[in-house]
């Protein structure tokens, strides 16, 4: 996988005769999400179905499964897996928020961002970028202001966040304004 030979890695996984542990499941789910082909979807879904109960208690593995299913466009399954994670962390929320954004559900992404904030789970820069992108898609100025107010100063020097904020403010300012041709 590290040598950009993902298809070969997937073929090896299909030939694997030993039961996959949570570490292998996590890697395979990430690989399947990266490939996002019919074959990768089949392998990822099969592996998920075969997981043991103990592997389903591993937060990192379930986070990778959320990411995989959301990447496949299966938001229902991603939400179900997300809901089953007992000890959600910042990565759990980030995977689901990104999944919503990637599947044109910015309002759900923003709702989950605010839920995470209410639960007091620390927000990293990636999640702020995702929330800002959600605001940009929705175009609500009040939501944009609320998210921007939450961003710690030390994150504001990051170029990816700066670009997302510019996009958000431009969209928020022009949301609802139509240009007429006279």
Short mmCIF file of C-alpha atoms in Angstrom, two decimals:
data_model
loop_
_atom_site.label_atom_id
_atom_site.label_comp_id
_atom_site.label_asym_id
_atom_site.label_seq_id
_atom_site.Cartn_x
_atom_site.Cartn_y
_atom_site.Cartn_z
CA UNK A 1 0.00 0.00 0.00
CA UNK A 2 2.79 2.44 0.88
CA UNK A 3 4.40 1.86 -2.50
CA UNK A 4 1.29 2.80 -4.48
CA UNK A 5 0.51 -0.81 -5.33
CA UNK A 6 -3.01 -0.79 -3.96
CA UNK A 7 -4.48 -3.21 -6.49
CA UNK A 8 -1.83 -5.79 -5.61
CA UNK A 9 -2.53 -5.25 -1.90
CA UNK A 10 -6.23 -5.82 -2.50
CA UNK A 11 -5.48 -9.03 -4.41
CA UNK A 12 -3.38 -10.25 -1.46
CA UNK A 13 -6.19 -9.48 0.93
CA UNK A 14 -8.57 -11.58 -1.17
CA UNK A 15 -6.13 -14.50 -0.94
CA UNK A 16 -5.61 -14.13 2.81
CA UNK A 17 -6.52 -17.27 4.74
CA UNK A 18 -5.95 -15.98 8.26
CA UNK A 19 -8.67 -14.06 10.08
CA UNK A 20 -8.10 -10.32 9.88
CA UNK A 21 -7.52 -8.54 13.19
CA UNK A 22 -8.56 -4.96 13.88
CA UNK A 23 -5.25 -3.57 12.59
CA UNK A 24 -5.63 -5.37 9.26
CA UNK A 25 -9.30 -4.37 9.04
CA UNK A 26 -8.36 -0.74 9.56
CA UNK A 27 -5.76 -0.87 6.78
CA UNK A 28 -8.08 -2.72 4.41
CA UNK A 29 -10.96 -0.29 4.98
CA UNK A 30 -8.63 2.63 4.23
CA UNK A 31 -7.35 0.87 1.12
CA UNK A 32 -10.88 0.11 -0.09
CA UNK A 33 -11.91 3.73 0.45
CA UNK A 34 -8.85 4.95 -1.47
CA UNK A 35 -9.55 2.62 -4.39
CA UNK A 36 -13.34 3.00 -4.36
CA UNK A 37 -13.80 0.44 -7.14
CA UNK A 38 -16.45 -2.26 -7.39
CA UNK A 39 -13.88 -4.85 -6.31
CA UNK A 40 -12.76 -2.71 -3.36
CA UNK A 41 -16.39 -2.17 -2.32
CA UNK A 42 -17.01 -5.91 -2.40
CA UNK A 43 -13.89 -6.71 -0.36
CA UNK A 44 -14.55 -3.94 2.17
CA UNK A 45 -18.16 -4.93 2.70
CA UNK A 46 -17.27 -8.62 3.02
CA UNK A 47 -14.54 -7.92 5.53
CA UNK A 48 -16.84 -5.69 7.56
CA UNK A 49 -19.50 -8.42 7.64
CA UNK A 50 -16.90 -10.94 8.88
CA UNK A 51 -15.53 -8.76 11.69
CA UNK A 52 -15.64 -10.13 15.21
CA UNK A 53 -17.44 -8.33 18.02
CA UNK A 54 -14.11 -7.46 19.62
CA UNK A 55 -12.88 -5.86 16.38
CA UNK A 56 -16.12 -3.85 16.23
CA UNK A 57 -15.21 -2.38 19.62
CA UNK A 58 -11.99 -0.90 18.21
CA UNK A 59 -12.64 2.79 17.59
CA UNK A 60 -9.87 3.18 14.98
CA UNK A 61 -11.23 0.27 12.96
CA UNK A 62 -14.78 1.56 13.10
CA UNK A 63 -13.59 5.07 12.15
CA UNK A 64 -11.98 3.55 9.05
CA UNK A 65 -15.23 1.70 8.30
CA UNK A 66 -17.23 4.97 8.57
CA UNK A 67 -14.80 6.60 6.14
CA UNK A 68 -14.99 3.63 3.77
CA UNK A 69 -18.79 3.45 3.66
CA UNK A 70 -19.13 7.23 3.29
CA UNK A 71 -16.60 7.16 0.45
CA UNK A 72 -18.66 4.42 -1.20
CA UNK A 73 -21.66 6.77 -1.00
CA UNK A 74 -23.42 4.51 1.51
CA UNK A 75 -24.30 7.16 4.09
CA UNK A 76 -26.91 4.94 5.74
CA UNK A 77 -24.28 2.30 6.54
CA UNK A 78 -21.73 4.97 7.56
CA UNK A 79 -24.27 6.48 9.97
CA UNK A 80 -25.11 3.05 11.37
CA UNK A 81 -21.43 2.26 11.97
CA UNK A 82 -20.84 5.73 13.44
CA UNK A 83 -23.79 5.23 15.80
CA UNK A 84 -22.37 1.90 16.96
CA UNK A 85 -19.02 3.39 18.05
CA UNK A 86 -19.09 3.36 21.84
CA UNK A 87 -16.11 5.66 22.40
CA UNK A 88 -16.31 8.29 19.68
CA UNK A 89 -13.30 10.53 19.29
CA UNK A 90 -12.43 13.50 17.14
CA UNK A 91 -11.52 11.20 14.24
CA UNK A 92 -14.91 9.46 14.47
CA UNK A 93 -16.70 12.78 14.12
CA UNK A 94 -14.32 13.99 11.42
CA UNK A 95 -14.90 10.85 9.33
CA UNK A 96 -18.67 11.25 9.50
CA UNK A 97 -18.58 15.01 8.91
CA UNK A 98 -16.34 14.50 5.89
CA UNK A 99 -18.68 11.75 4.70
CA UNK A 100 -21.64 14.10 4.86
CA UNK A 101 -19.75 16.83 3.00
CA UNK A 102 -18.56 14.38 0.33
CA UNK A 103 -22.12 13.20 -0.23
CA UNK A 104 -23.68 16.67 -0.54
CA UNK A 105 -25.15 16.77 2.96
CA UNK A 106 -23.56 19.95 4.36
CA UNK A 107 -26.42 20.63 6.78
CA UNK A 108 -26.00 17.19 8.39
CA UNK A 109 -22.24 17.79 8.52
CA UNK A 110 -22.74 21.08 10.32
CA UNK A 111 -25.29 19.59 12.72
CA UNK A 112 -22.80 16.87 13.64
CA UNK A 113 -20.04 19.46 14.06
CA UNK A 114 -22.19 21.36 16.58
CA UNK A 115 -23.11 18.12 18.37
CA UNK A 116 -19.39 17.35 18.71
CA UNK A 117 -18.82 20.83 20.10
CA UNK A 118 -21.65 20.38 22.64
CA UNK A 119 -20.14 17.08 23.76
CA UNK A 120 -16.86 18.87 24.48
CA UNK A 121 -14.73 16.80 22.13
CA UNK A 122 -11.72 18.79 21.00
CA UNK A 123 -11.87 19.99 17.42
CA UNK A 124 -8.80 19.80 15.21
CA UNK A 125 -7.99 21.92 12.18
CA UNK A 126 -9.35 19.36 9.72
CA UNK A 127 -12.75 19.42 11.38
CA UNK A 128 -12.79 23.21 11.33
CA UNK A 129 -11.99 23.13 7.61
CA UNK A 130 -14.85 20.64 7.11
CA UNK A 131 -17.26 22.84 9.11
CA UNK A 132 -16.20 25.92 7.16
CA UNK A 133 -16.78 24.02 3.89
CA UNK A 134 -20.23 23.01 5.14
CA UNK A 135 -21.02 26.65 5.88
CA UNK A 136 -19.79 27.62 2.42
CA UNK A 137 -22.16 25.12 0.83
CA UNK A 138 -25.13 26.20 2.93
CA UNK A 139 -24.40 29.92 2.64
CA UNK A 140 -25.91 30.96 5.99
CA UNK A 141 -24.07 34.00 7.32
CA UNK A 142 -25.02 33.36 10.98
CA UNK A 143 -23.72 29.79 10.87
CA UNK A 144 -20.56 31.04 9.18
CA UNK A 145 -20.01 33.60 11.93
CA UNK A 146 -20.59 30.99 14.65
CA UNK A 147 -18.10 28.54 13.17
CA UNK A 148 -15.51 31.24 12.53
CA UNK A 149 -15.81 32.43 16.14
CA UNK A 150 -14.92 28.93 17.37
CA UNK A 151 -11.64 28.69 15.44
CA UNK A 152 -8.59 29.07 17.69
CA UNK A 153 -6.14 31.79 16.62
CA UNK A 154 -3.28 29.31 16.16
CA UNK A 155 -5.22 27.53 13.37
CA UNK A 156 -5.71 30.72 11.37
CA UNK A 157 -2.18 30.63 9.91
CA UNK A 158 -2.97 27.39 8.01
CA UNK A 159 -3.40 28.03 4.29
CA UNK A 160 -6.07 25.37 3.78
CA UNK A 161 -8.21 26.96 6.50
CA UNK A 162 -7.58 30.46 5.14
CA UNK A 163 -8.74 29.38 1.67
CA UNK A 164 -11.82 27.65 3.09
CA UNK A 165 -12.70 30.77 5.11
CA UNK A 166 -12.37 33.00 2.05
CA UNK A 167 -14.67 30.69 0.10
CA UNK A 168 -17.15 30.60 3.00
CA UNK A 169 -17.29 34.38 3.39
CA UNK A 170 -17.64 35.00 -0.33
CA UNK A 171 -20.49 32.51 -0.57
CA UNK A 172 -22.15 33.75 2.61
CA UNK A 173 -22.00 37.37 1.47
CA UNK A 174 -23.43 36.61 -1.96
CA UNK A 175 -25.94 33.96 -0.90
CA UNK A 176 -29.33 34.96 -2.14
CA UNK A 177 -28.05 37.82 -4.26
CA UNK A 178 -28.97 37.44 -7.89
CA UNK A 179 -27.42 39.32 -10.72
CA UNK A 180 -29.91 40.48 -13.27
CA UNK A 181 -29.04 41.01 -16.87
CA UNK A 182 -30.39 44.33 -18.05
#
